[in-house]
PDB file of C-alpha atoms in Angstrom:
ATOM      1  CA  MET V   1     -15.551   1.397  -8.129  1.00 45.00           C
ATOM      2  CA  THR V   2     -17.833   2.580  -5.347  1.00 41.00           C
ATOM      3  CA  ILE V   3     -16.387   5.121  -3.058  1.00 42.00           C
ATOM      4  CA  GLY V   4     -17.880   5.556   0.301  1.00 40.00           C
ATOM      5  CA  SER V   5     -19.034   2.153   1.049  1.00 37.00           C
ATOM      6  CA  THR V   6     -17.989   1.092   4.328  1.00 36.00           C
ATOM      7  CA  THR V   7     -16.769  -2.455   5.502  1.00 37.00           C
ATOM      8  CA  SER V   8     -16.030  -3.498   9.307  1.00 33.00           C
ATOM      9  CA  MET V   9     -12.389  -3.528  10.042  1.00 35.00           C
ATOM     10  CA  VAL V  10     -13.347  -6.085  12.651  1.00 31.00           C
ATOM     11  CA  GLU V  11     -14.069  -8.397   9.889  1.00 35.00           C
ATOM     12  CA  GLU V  12     -10.751  -8.186   8.435  1.00 42.00           C
ATOM     13  CA  SER V  13      -7.576  -9.493   9.541  1.00 46.00           C
ATOM     14  CA  LEU V  14      -4.554  -7.453  10.415  1.00 54.00           C
ATOM     15  CA  PHE V  15      -2.045  -6.476   7.177  1.00 55.00           C
ATOM     16  CA  PHE V  16       0.789  -8.936   8.878  1.00 60.00           C
ATOM     17  CA  ASP V  17      -2.048 -11.891   8.869  1.00 76.00           C
ATOM     18  CA  GLY V  18      -1.676 -13.090   5.671  1.00 86.00           C
ATOM     19  CA  SER V  19      -3.445 -16.642   5.333  1.00 89.00           C
ATOM     20  CA  ARG V  20      -0.165 -18.092   3.931  1.00 90.00           C
ATOM     21  CA  PRO V  21       2.185 -19.732   6.191  1.00 90.00           C
ATOM     22  CA  LEU V  22       5.233 -17.676   6.305  1.00 91.00           C
ATOM     23  CA  ALA V  23       7.508 -19.798   4.443  1.00 91.00           C
ATOM     24  CA  GLU V  24       5.159 -19.893   1.690  1.00 93.00           C
ATOM     25  CA  ARG V  25       4.569 -16.312   1.155  1.00 94.00           C
ATOM     26  CA  THR V  26       6.860 -13.909  -1.401  1.00 95.00           C
ATOM     27  CA  ASP V  27       9.947 -12.949   0.520  1.00 95.00           C
ATOM     28  CA  ILE V  28      10.495  -9.481   1.917  1.00 94.00           C
ATOM     29  CA  ALA V  29      12.823  -8.544  -0.731  1.00 93.00           C
ATOM     30  CA  THR V  30      10.987  -9.262  -3.558  1.00 95.00           C
ATOM     31  CA  ALA V  31       7.716  -7.814  -1.701  1.00 95.00           C
ATOM     32  CA  ASP V  32       9.584  -4.539  -0.997  1.00 94.00           C
ATOM     33  CA  TRP V  33      10.839  -4.199  -4.480  1.00 95.00           C
ATOM     34  CA  ALA V  34       7.494  -4.843  -5.851  1.00 97.00           C
ATOM     35  CA  LEU V  35       5.786  -2.329  -4.106  1.00 96.00           C
ATOM     36  CA  ALA V  36       8.484   0.272  -4.312  1.00 95.00           C
ATOM     37  CA  ARG V  37       8.210   0.103  -8.089  1.00 96.00           C
ATOM     38  CA  ALA V  38       4.352  -0.184  -8.074  1.00 98.00           C
ATOM     39  CA  MET V  39       4.622   2.795  -6.201  1.00 97.00           C
ATOM     40  CA  GLU V  40       6.826   4.905  -8.548  1.00 97.00           C
ATOM     41  CA  ASN V  41       4.515   4.072 -11.400  1.00 98.00           C
ATOM     42  CA  ILE V  42       1.229   5.140  -9.497  1.00 98.00           C
ATOM     43  CA  ARG V  43       3.291   8.669  -8.626  1.00 98.00           C
ATOM     44  CA  ALA V  44       4.028   9.001 -12.493  1.00 98.00           C
ATOM     45  CA  ARG V  45       0.864   7.840 -13.553  1.00 98.00           C
ATOM     46  CA  ILE V  46      -0.754  10.494 -11.331  1.00 98.00           C
ATOM     47  CA  ASP V  47       1.554  13.172 -12.504  1.00 98.00           C
ATOM     48  CA  HIS V  48       0.778  12.150 -16.256  1.00 98.00           C
ATOM     49  CA  GLU V  49      -2.966  12.192 -15.849  1.00 97.00           C
ATOM     50  CA  PHE V  50      -3.374  15.418 -13.360  1.00 97.00           C
ATOM     51  CA  GLY V  51      -0.411  17.303 -14.256  1.00 96.00           C
ATOM     52  CA  SER V  52       2.972  17.051 -12.314  1.00 97.00           C
ATOM     53  CA  GLN V  53       2.779  16.728  -8.763  1.00 96.00           C
ATOM     54  CA  ALA V  54       4.995  18.429  -6.017  1.00 96.00           C
ATOM     55  CA  TRP V  55       5.464  14.964  -3.945  1.00 97.00           C
ATOM     56  CA  GLU V  56       6.712  15.387  -0.638  1.00 95.00           C
ATOM     57  CA  ASN V  57       7.251  12.961   1.909  1.00 93.00           C
ATOM     58  CA  ILE V  58       8.793   9.920   0.190  1.00 93.00           C
ATOM     59  CA  SER V  59      10.548   7.818   2.679  1.00 90.00           C
ATOM     60  CA  GLN V  60      13.968   6.584   1.191  1.00 84.00           C
ATOM     61  CA  THR V  61      13.791   3.329   3.386  1.00 80.00           C
ATOM     62  CA  ARG V  62      14.209   0.050   1.773  1.00 78.00           C
ATOM     63  CA  TYR V  63      14.676  -3.594   2.982  1.00 81.00           C
ATOM     64  CA  ASP V  64      17.668  -3.851   1.104  1.00 77.00           C
ATOM     65  CA  SER V  65      19.321  -0.881   3.060  1.00 76.00           C
ATOM     66  CA  GLY V  66      18.339  -2.438   6.216  1.00 79.00           C
ATOM     67  CA  ASP V  67      15.319  -0.655   6.912  1.00 84.00           C
ATOM     68  CA  TYR V  68      12.705  -3.263   8.358  1.00 88.00           C
ATOM     69  CA  ALA V  69      11.088  -4.691  11.645  1.00 88.00           C
ATOM     70  CA  THR V  70      10.943  -8.190  12.870  1.00 89.00           C
ATOM     71  CA  CYS V  71       7.849  -9.720  13.353  1.00 88.00           C
ATOM     72  CA  THR V  72       7.077 -13.506  14.698  1.00 82.00           C
ATOM     73  CA  PHE V  73       4.690 -16.164  13.762  1.00 75.00           C
ATOM     74  CA  PRO V  74       4.496 -19.815  15.287  1.00 74.00           C
ATOM     75  CA  SER V  75       6.371 -20.743  12.153  1.00 73.00           C
ATOM     76  CA  GLY V  76       9.159 -18.355  12.573  1.00 80.00           C
ATOM     77  CA  GLU V  77      10.609 -14.884  12.252  1.00 89.00           C
ATOM     78  CA  GLY V  78       9.715 -12.781   9.497  1.00 91.00           C
ATOM     79  CA  ARG V  79      10.526  -9.166   8.686  1.00 91.00           C
ATOM     80  CA  TYR V  80       8.420  -6.104   7.193  1.00 91.00           C
ATOM     81  CA  THR V  81       9.045  -2.696   5.912  1.00 92.00           C
ATOM     82  CA  SER V  82       6.585   0.052   6.180  1.00 91.00           C
ATOM     83  CA  ARG V  83       6.885   3.707   4.647  1.00 92.00           C
ATOM     84  CA  ASP V  84       5.306   6.527   3.209  1.00 93.00           C
ATOM     85  CA  GLU V  85       5.201   6.612  -0.516  1.00 96.00           C
ATOM     86  CA  GLY V  86       4.041  10.306  -1.279  1.00 96.00           C
ATOM     87  CA  MET V  87       1.656  12.879  -0.405  1.00 97.00           C
ATOM     88  CA  THR V  88       0.329  15.808  -2.682  1.00 97.00           C
ATOM     89  CA  PHE V  89      -2.104  18.710  -2.353  1.00 96.00           C
ATOM     90  CA  GLY V  90      -2.609  19.080  -6.356  1.00 88.00           C
ATOM     91  CA  LEU V  91      -5.300  16.921  -6.909  1.00 95.00           C
ATOM     92  CA  ALA V  92      -9.178  17.574  -6.484  1.00 95.00           C
ATOM     93  CA  ASP V  93     -11.489  15.407  -4.773  1.00 96.00           C
ATOM     94  CA  GLU V  94     -13.098  14.532  -7.947  1.00 96.00           C
ATOM     95  CA  GLY V  95      -9.960  12.987  -9.076  1.00 96.00           C
ATOM     96  CA  PHE V  96      -9.863  10.132  -6.300  1.00 97.00           C
ATOM     97  CA  PRO V  97     -11.840   7.640  -7.974  1.00 96.00           C
ATOM     98  CA  ARG V  98      -9.214   7.847 -10.901  1.00 98.00           C
ATOM     99  CA  VAL V  99      -6.513   7.643  -8.672  1.00 98.00           C
ATOM    100  CA  LEU V 100      -7.938   4.618  -7.029  1.00 97.00           C
ATOM    101  CA  GLU V 101      -8.358   3.003 -10.209  1.00 98.00           C
ATOM    102  CA  ILE V 102      -4.548   3.918 -10.998  1.00 98.00           C
ATOM    103  CA  VAL V 103      -3.758   2.496  -7.816  1.00 98.00           C
ATOM    104  CA  ARG V 104      -5.707  -0.718  -8.123  1.00 98.00           C
ATOM    105  CA  GLU V 105      -4.355  -1.386 -11.642  1.00 98.00           C
ATOM    106  CA  GLU V 106      -0.627  -1.290  -9.980  1.00 98.00           C
ATOM    107  CA  VAL V 107      -0.745  -3.104  -6.893  1.00 98.00           C
ATOM    108  CA  GLU V 108      -3.642  -5.697  -8.017  1.00 98.00           C
ATOM    109  CA  PRO V 109      -0.861  -7.796  -9.995  1.00 98.00           C
ATOM    110  CA  ILE V 110       1.374  -8.085  -7.194  1.00 97.00           C
ATOM    111  CA  GLY V 111      -1.164  -9.366  -4.777  1.00 96.00           C
ATOM    112  CA  TYR V 112      -2.887  -6.355  -3.282  1.00 97.00           C
ATOM    113  CA  ASP V 113      -6.505  -7.009  -4.410  1.00 95.00           C
ATOM    114  CA  HIS V 114      -8.683  -6.513  -1.700  1.00 95.00           C
ATOM    115  CA  MET V 115     -10.013  -3.366  -1.629  1.00 95.00           C
ATOM    116  CA  ILE V 116     -11.765  -1.852   1.485  1.00 94.00           C
ATOM    117  CA  ASP V 117     -13.263   1.508   1.449  1.00 95.00           C
ATOM    118  CA  SER V 118     -13.630   3.241   4.842  1.00 94.00           C
ATOM    119  CA  SER V 119     -14.220   6.688   3.295  1.00 94.00           C
ATOM    120  CA  GLY V 120     -16.366   9.039   5.534  1.00 93.00           C
ATOM    121  CA  SER V 121     -17.625  12.730   5.206  1.00 93.00           C
ATOM    122  CA  ALA V 122     -13.903  13.980   6.026  1.00 94.00           C
ATOM    123  CA  TRP V 123     -11.725  11.856   4.359  1.00 95.00           C
ATOM    124  CA  PHE V 124     -11.249   9.299   1.605  1.00 96.00           C
ATOM    125  CA  TYR V 125      -9.653   6.347   3.318  1.00 95.00           C
ATOM    126  CA  VAL V 126      -9.088   3.263   1.441  1.00 96.00           C
ATOM    127  CA  ASP V 127      -6.900   0.102   1.718  1.00 96.00           C
ATOM    128  CA  PHE V 128      -5.878  -2.619  -0.604  1.00 96.00           C
ATOM    129  CA  TYR V 129      -4.937  -5.741   1.269  1.00 95.00           C
ATOM    130  CA  ASN V 130      -2.708  -8.609  -0.044  1.00 95.00           C
ATOM    131  CA  ARG V 131      -4.855 -11.427   1.966  1.00 93.00           C
ATOM    132  CA  PRO V 132      -2.490 -14.427   1.034  1.00 94.00           C
ATOM    133  CA  ASP V 133       0.784 -12.965   1.975  1.00 94.00           C
ATOM    134  CA  GLY V 134      -0.135 -10.004   4.203  1.00 92.00           C
ATOM    135  CA  GLY V 135       0.562  -6.237   3.641  1.00 94.00           C
ATOM    136  CA  VAL V 136      -1.536  -3.209   2.906  1.00 95.00           C
ATOM    137  CA  VAL V 137      -1.400   0.089   0.468  1.00 97.00           C
ATOM    138  CA  HIS V 138      -3.021   2.505   2.274  1.00 97.00           C
ATOM    139  CA  VAL V 139      -4.583   5.904  -0.008  1.00 98.00           C
ATOM    140  CA  THR V 140      -5.986   8.493   1.985  1.00 97.00           C
ATOM    141  CA  LYS V 141      -7.189  12.171   1.210  1.00 97.00           C
ATOM    142  CA  ALA V 142      -8.504  14.519   3.444  1.00 94.00           C
ATOM    143  CA  ARG V 143     -11.486  15.826   1.493  1.00 93.00           C
ATOM    144  CA  GLY V 144     -10.244  19.324  -0.129  1.00 93.00           C
ATOM    145  CA  SER V 145      -6.731  18.820   0.750  1.00 95.00           C
ATOM    146  CA  GLY V 146      -3.890  16.335   0.708  1.00 95.00           C
ATOM    147  CA  LEU V 147      -3.379  12.843  -0.917  1.00 97.00           C
ATOM    148  CA  ILE V 148      -1.122  10.192   0.939  1.00 97.00           C
ATOM    149  CA  LEU V 149      -0.107   7.024  -0.166  1.00 98.00           C
ATOM    150  CA  GLN V 150       1.723   4.370   2.376  1.00 96.00           C
ATOM    151  CA  VAL V 151       2.718   0.826   2.213  1.00 96.00           C
ATOM    152  CA  ASN V 152       3.192  -2.088   4.427  1.00 94.00           C
ATOM    153  CA  THR V 153       4.766  -5.525   2.973  1.00 94.00           C
ATOM    154  CA  GLY V 154       3.204  -7.199   5.912  1.00 92.00           C
ATOM    155  CA  CYS V 155       5.581 -10.133   7.729  1.00 91.00           C
ATOM    156  CA  ARG V 156       7.429 -11.869   5.454  1.00 92.00           C
ATOM    157  CA  PRO V 157      10.068 -14.771   5.261  1.00 94.00           C
ATOM    158  CA  TRP V 158      13.686 -13.252   4.611  1.00 90.00           C
ATOM    159  CA  GLU V 159      17.267 -14.764   3.980  1.00 83.00           C
ATOM    160  CA  ASP V 160      20.342 -14.136   6.332  1.00 68.00           C
TER     161      ASP V 160
END
């Protein structure tokens, strides 16, 4: 995995813009649950490999508790969730490539399999996109400082 390469964000669609029609995407409840489990696994694996972290900024919002926003496509209205999934200051920059491997291993099976690395001299800045259904897993680390995990399901169908 290469860290530091740059892909123009202009070439990529927004995370809401999955390529599948809205009705054919994985529904919001399933997508939100899968992301929550993946983030729990990521934090646990980071703790296991790098030592227990003092995780902060883990949002308790979830789709099933009514924490979502609406989005509209020509084919209908959907829902999405967006939340922080943790911040820690206990990781050295040298560990970031392994953190990315852990994230990839957990999110690729649920569709977030397109990585864009926009890292620069001050930040590691990597996104894993789900191009068919929409959504993004965002991994940021200020060089010499904290790691931040964030997710967005993208616009998904929902049931009343």
